[in-house]
Amino acid sequence: MPFAARKKILTFLSTSPVVAKIAYGLKIAFVFVAVLFVDALQRVLRVTAESDLARQTGVHVGNAETSHAAKKFYAQRNLYLTAFTLFLSPLLTRTYYILLDYIHTQDEYAKLKVRFEDLSNTTAGAPSDAVAELQKRLDSKSRDLEELQRQLPAADKKSQ
């Protein structure tokens, strides 16, 4: 998806009061899903205990075994569905916030890039005062070095 479209969508999602109310409602719904998960876990344990008890007593009625298998299947299905929902909710929330941070980082990068280009365009035409000062100091040191190199042969002759 293009950056501009993604930015508009995520900006709308992060600033809209309607979306905030929906997110609040989803948080409440996830609390209920957590309660359903605990209930499903207890039901799976209870159905498993009932089926183990029926096997130990030796009662093998075809209709009763089918009923226990169906109860166990429904209990496990509910457990897996609620666990999957609880697992995905923080994952999706974290992904949303990562995308939001990514969009903000891209905005900051674009702003800094524009500022850098403006700054480099203004300094490319005319050197700044600091650069000019350093250039003057370099020129004076170069002249001093040349003068010292000219004086060196005369100093060598005197010392011998």
JSON list of C-alpha atoms in Angstrom, two decimals, residues 16-124:
[
{"chain": "A", "resi": 16, "resn": "SER", "atom": "CA", "xyz": [-10.96, 9.30, 15.38]},
{"chain": "A", "resi": 17, "resn": "PRO", "atom": "CA", "xyz": [-13.14, 9.35, 18.51]},
{"chain": "A", "resi": 18, "resn": "VAL", "atom": "CA", "xyz": [-15.47, 6.75, 16.97]},
{"chain": "A", "resi": 19, "resn": "VAL", "atom": "CA", "xyz": [-12.57, 4.35, 16.49]},
{"chain": "A", "resi": 20, "resn": "ALA", "atom": "CA", "xyz": [-11.46, 5.04, 20.08]},
{"chain": "A", "resi": 21, "resn": "LYS", "atom": "CA", "xyz": [-14.91, 4.04, 21.34]},
{"chain": "A", "resi": 22, "resn": "ILE", "atom": "CA", "xyz": [-14.83, 0.89, 19.23]},
{"chain": "A", "resi": 23, "resn": "ALA", "atom": "CA", "xyz": [-11.37, 0.04, 20.60]},
{"chain": "A", "resi": 24, "resn": "TYR", "atom": "CA", "xyz": [-12.67, 0.54, 24.14]},
{"chain": "A", "resi": 25, "resn": "GLY", "atom": "CA", "xyz": [-15.58, -1.80, 23.40]},
{"chain": "A", "resi": 26, "resn": "LEU", "atom": "CA", "xyz": [-13.15, -4.38, 22.00]},
{"chain": "A", "resi": 27, "resn": "LYS", "atom": "CA", "xyz": [-11.08, -4.24, 25.18]},
{"chain": "A", "resi": 28, "resn": "ILE", "atom": "CA", "xyz": [-14.20, -5.00, 27.19]},
{"chain": "A", "resi": 29, "resn": "ALA", "atom": "CA", "xyz": [-15.06, -7.82, 24.76]},
{"chain": "A", "resi": 30, "resn": "PHE", "atom": "CA", "xyz": [-11.60, -9.33, 25.27]},
{"chain": "A", "resi": 31, "resn": "VAL", "atom": "CA", "xyz": [-12.22, -9.40, 29.02]},
{"chain": "A", "resi": 32, "resn": "PHE", "atom": "CA", "xyz": [-15.34, -11.44, 28.32]},
{"chain": "A", "resi": 33, "resn": "VAL", "atom": "CA", "xyz": [-13.36, -13.69, 25.98]},
{"chain": "A", "resi": 34, "resn": "ALA", "atom": "CA", "xyz": [-10.88, -14.26, 28.81]},
{"chain": "A", "resi": 35, "resn": "VAL", "atom": "CA", "xyz": [-13.77, -15.28, 31.08]},
{"chain": "A", "resi": 36, "resn": "LEU", "atom": "CA", "xyz": [-15.03, -17.61, 28.33]},
{"chain": "A", "resi": 37, "resn": "PHE", "atom": "CA", "xyz": [-11.53, -19.09, 28.04]},
{"chain": "A", "resi": 38, "resn": "VAL", "atom": "CA", "xyz": [-11.47, -19.92, 31.75]},
{"chain": "A", "resi": 39, "resn": "ASP", "atom": "CA", "xyz": [-14.96, -21.44, 31.45]},
{"chain": "A", "resi": 40, "resn": "ALA", "atom": "CA", "xyz": [-13.94, -23.49, 28.41]},
{"chain": "A", "resi": 41, "resn": "LEU", "atom": "CA", "xyz": [-10.84, -24.73, 30.23]},
{"chain": "A", "resi": 42, "resn": "GLN", "atom": "CA", "xyz": [-12.93, -25.83, 33.21]},
{"chain": "A", "resi": 43, "resn": "ARG", "atom": "CA", "xyz": [-15.43, -27.51, 30.90]},
{"chain": "A", "resi": 44, "resn": "VAL", "atom": "CA", "xyz": [-12.66, -29.43, 29.07]},
{"chain": "A", "resi": 45, "resn": "LEU", "atom": "CA", "xyz": [-11.30, -30.65, 32.39]},
{"chain": "A", "resi": 46, "resn": "ARG", "atom": "CA", "xyz": [-14.77, -31.64, 33.60]},
{"chain": "A", "resi": 47, "resn": "VAL", "atom": "CA", "xyz": [-15.70, -33.46, 30.35]},
{"chain": "A", "resi": 48, "resn": "THR", "atom": "CA", "xyz": [-12.36, -35.28, 30.32]},
{"chain": "A", "resi": 49, "resn": "ALA", "atom": "CA", "xyz": [-12.88, -36.36, 33.94]},
{"chain": "A", "resi": 50, "resn": "GLU", "atom": "CA", "xyz": [-16.42, -37.56, 33.15]},
{"chain": "A", "resi": 51, "resn": "SER", "atom": "CA", "xyz": [-15.24, -39.59, 30.14]},
{"chain": "A", "resi": 52, "resn": "ASP", "atom": "CA", "xyz": [-12.41, -41.14, 32.18]},
{"chain": "A", "resi": 53, "resn": "LEU", "atom": "CA", "xyz": [-14.87, -42.04, 34.94]},
{"chain": "A", "resi": 54, "resn": "ALA", "atom": "CA", "xyz": [-17.25, -43.64, 32.42]},
{"chain": "A", "resi": 55, "resn": "ARG", "atom": "CA", "xyz": [-14.38, -45.70, 30.98]},
{"chain": "A", "resi": 56, "resn": "GLN", "atom": "CA", "xyz": [-13.29, -46.84, 34.43]},
{"chain": "A", "resi": 57, "resn": "THR", "atom": "CA", "xyz": [-16.79, -47.93, 35.42]},
{"chain": "A", "resi": 58, "resn": "GLY", "atom": "CA", "xyz": [-16.97, -50.06, 32.31]},
{"chain": "A", "resi": 59, "resn": "VAL", "atom": "CA", "xyz": [-20.21, -48.65, 30.98]},
{"chain": "A", "resi": 60, "resn": "HIS", "atom": "CA", "xyz": [-20.05, -48.94, 27.19]},
{"chain": "A", "resi": 61, "resn": "VAL", "atom": "CA", "xyz": [-23.29, -47.67, 25.82]},
{"chain": "A", "resi": 62, "resn": "GLY", "atom": "CA", "xyz": [-22.82, -46.46, 22.24]},
{"chain": "A", "resi": 63, "resn": "ASN", "atom": "CA", "xyz": [-25.11, -43.48, 22.62]},
{"chain": "A", "resi": 64, "resn": "ALA", "atom": "CA", "xyz": [-23.40, -42.32, 25.83]},
{"chain": "A", "resi": 65, "resn": "GLU", "atom": "CA", "xyz": [-19.92, -42.59, 24.29]},
{"chain": "A", "resi": 66, "resn": "THR", "atom": "CA", "xyz": [-21.02, -40.54, 21.31]},
{"chain": "A", "resi": 67, "resn": "SER", "atom": "CA", "xyz": [-22.51, -37.96, 23.64]},
{"chain": "A", "resi": 68, "resn": "HIS", "atom": "CA", "xyz": [-19.27, -37.74, 25.65]},
{"chain": "A", "resi": 69, "resn": "ALA", "atom": "CA", "xyz": [-17.20, -37.46, 22.46]},
{"chain": "A", "resi": 70, "resn": "ALA", "atom": "CA", "xyz": [-19.42, -34.63, 21.20]},
{"chain": "A", "resi": 71, "resn": "LYS", "atom": "CA", "xyz": [-19.21, -32.80, 24.54]},
{"chain": "A", "resi": 72, "resn": "LYS", "atom": "CA", "xyz": [-15.44, -33.20, 24.55]},
{"chain": "A", "resi": 73, "resn": "PHE", "atom": "CA", "xyz": [-15.19, -31.96, 20.95]},
{"chain": "A", "resi": 74, "resn": "TYR", "atom": "CA", "xyz": [-17.31, -28.85, 21.65]},
{"chain": "A", "resi": 75, "resn": "ALA", "atom": "CA", "xyz": [-15.42, -28.07, 24.84]},
{"chain": "A", "resi": 76, "resn": "GLN", "atom": "CA", "xyz": [-12.04, -28.38, 23.10]},
{"chain": "A", "resi": 77, "resn": "ARG", "atom": "CA", "xyz": [-13.26, -26.32, 20.15]},
{"chain": "A", "resi": 78, "resn": "ASN", "atom": "CA", "xyz": [-14.38, -23.51, 22.46]},
{"chain": "A", "resi": 79, "resn": "LEU", "atom": "CA", "xyz": [-11.08, -23.69, 24.33]},
{"chain": "A", "resi": 80, "resn": "TYR", "atom": "CA", "xyz": [-9.04, -23.41, 21.14]},
{"chain": "A", "resi": 81, "resn": "LEU", "atom": "CA", "xyz": [-11.15, -20.59, 19.72]},
{"chain": "A", "resi": 82, "resn": "THR", "atom": "CA", "xyz": [-10.96, -18.47, 22.85]},
{"chain": "A", "resi": 83, "resn": "ALA", "atom": "CA", "xyz": [-7.24, -19.17, 23.30]},
{"chain": "A", "resi": 84, "resn": "PHE", "atom": "CA", "xyz": [-6.57, -18.22, 19.69]},
{"chain": "A", "resi": 85, "resn": "THR", "atom": "CA", "xyz": [-8.56, -14.99, 20.12]},
{"chain": "A", "resi": 86, "resn": "LEU", "atom": "CA", "xyz": [-6.68, -14.10, 23.29]},
{"chain": "A", "resi": 87, "resn": "PHE", "atom": "CA", "xyz": [-3.37, -14.85, 21.59]},
{"chain": "A", "resi": 88, "resn": "LEU", "atom": "CA", "xyz": [-4.12, -12.72, 18.52]},
{"chain": "A", "resi": 89, "resn": "SER", "atom": "CA", "xyz": [-5.49, -9.67, 20.33]},
{"chain": "A", "resi": 90, "resn": "PRO", "atom": "CA", "xyz": [-2.17, -8.43, 21.79]},
{"chain": "A", "resi": 91, "resn": "LEU", "atom": "CA", "xyz": [-0.40, -9.47, 18.60]},
{"chain": "A", "resi": 92, "resn": "LEU", "atom": "CA", "xyz": [-2.69, -7.32, 16.47]},
{"chain": "A", "resi": 93, "resn": "THR", "atom": "CA", "xyz": [-2.51, -4.44, 18.93]},
{"chain": "A", "resi": 94, "resn": "ARG", "atom": "CA", "xyz": [1.27, -4.51, 18.92]},
{"chain": "A", "resi": 95, "resn": "THR", "atom": "CA", "xyz": [1.35, -4.69, 15.11]},
{"chain": "A", "resi": 96, "resn": "TYR", "atom": "CA", "xyz": [-0.92, -1.64, 14.91]},
{"chain": "A", "resi": 97, "resn": "TYR", "atom": "CA", "xyz": [1.35, 0.38, 17.23]},
{"chain": "A", "resi": 98, "resn": "ILE", "atom": "CA", "xyz": [4.46, -0.72, 15.32]},
{"chain": "A", "resi": 99, "resn": "LEU", "atom": "CA", "xyz": [2.87, 0.47, 12.07]},
{"chain": "A", "resi": 100, "resn": "LEU", "atom": "CA", "xyz": [1.91, 3.75, 13.72]},
{"chain": "A", "resi": 101, "resn": "ASP", "atom": "CA", "xyz": [5.49, 4.26, 14.95]},
{"chain": "A", "resi": 102, "resn": "TYR", "atom": "CA", "xyz": [6.76, 3.38, 11.48]},
{"chain": "A", "resi": 103, "resn": "ILE", "atom": "CA", "xyz": [4.53, 6.01, 9.88]},
{"chain": "A", "resi": 104, "resn": "HIS", "atom": "CA", "xyz": [5.69, 8.64, 12.40]},
{"chain": "A", "resi": 105, "resn": "THR", "atom": "CA", "xyz": [9.31, 7.68, 11.77]},
{"chain": "A", "resi": 106, "resn": "GLN", "atom": "CA", "xyz": [8.83, 8.02, 8.02]},
{"chain": "A", "resi": 107, "resn": "ASP", "atom": "CA", "xyz": [7.28, 11.47, 8.56]},
{"chain": "A", "resi": 108, "resn": "GLU", "atom": "CA", "xyz": [10.23, 12.55, 10.70]},
{"chain": "A", "resi": 109, "resn": "TYR", "atom": "CA", "xyz": [12.66, 11.18, 8.12]},
{"chain": "A", "resi": 110, "resn": "ALA", "atom": "CA", "xyz": [10.93, 13.09, 5.31]},
{"chain": "A", "resi": 111, "resn": "LYS", "atom": "CA", "xyz": [11.03, 16.31, 7.36]},
{"chain": "A", "resi": 112, "resn": "LEU", "atom": "CA", "xyz": [14.70, 15.86, 8.23]},
{"chain": "A", "resi": 113, "resn": "LYS", "atom": "CA", "xyz": [15.54, 15.05, 4.62]},
{"chain": "A", "resi": 114, "resn": "VAL", "atom": "CA", "xyz": [13.87, 18.25, 3.43]},
{"chain": "A", "resi": 115, "resn": "ARG", "atom": "CA", "xyz": [15.66, 20.27, 6.14]},
{"chain": "A", "resi": 116, "resn": "PHE", "atom": "CA", "xyz": [19.00, 18.72, 5.23]},
{"chain": "A", "resi": 117, "resn": "GLU", "atom": "CA", "xyz": [18.49, 19.45, 1.53]},
{"chain": "A", "resi": 118, "resn": "ASP", "atom": "CA", "xyz": [17.54, 23.06, 2.32]},
{"chain": "A", "resi": 119, "resn": "LEU", "atom": "CA", "xyz": [20.56, 23.40, 4.59]},
{"chain": "A", "resi": 120, "resn": "SER", "atom": "CA", "xyz": [22.93, 21.88, 2.04]},
{"chain": "A", "resi": 121, "resn": "ASN", "atom": "CA", "xyz": [21.55, 24.13, -0.72]},
{"chain": "A", "resi": 122, "resn": "THR", "atom": "CA", "xyz": [22.12, 27.27, 1.34]},
{"chain": "A", "resi": 123, "resn": "THR", "atom": "CA", "xyz": [25.66, 26.28, 2.38]},
{"chain": "A", "resi": 124, "resn": "ALA", "atom": "CA", "xyz": [26.67, 25.03, -1.07]}
]
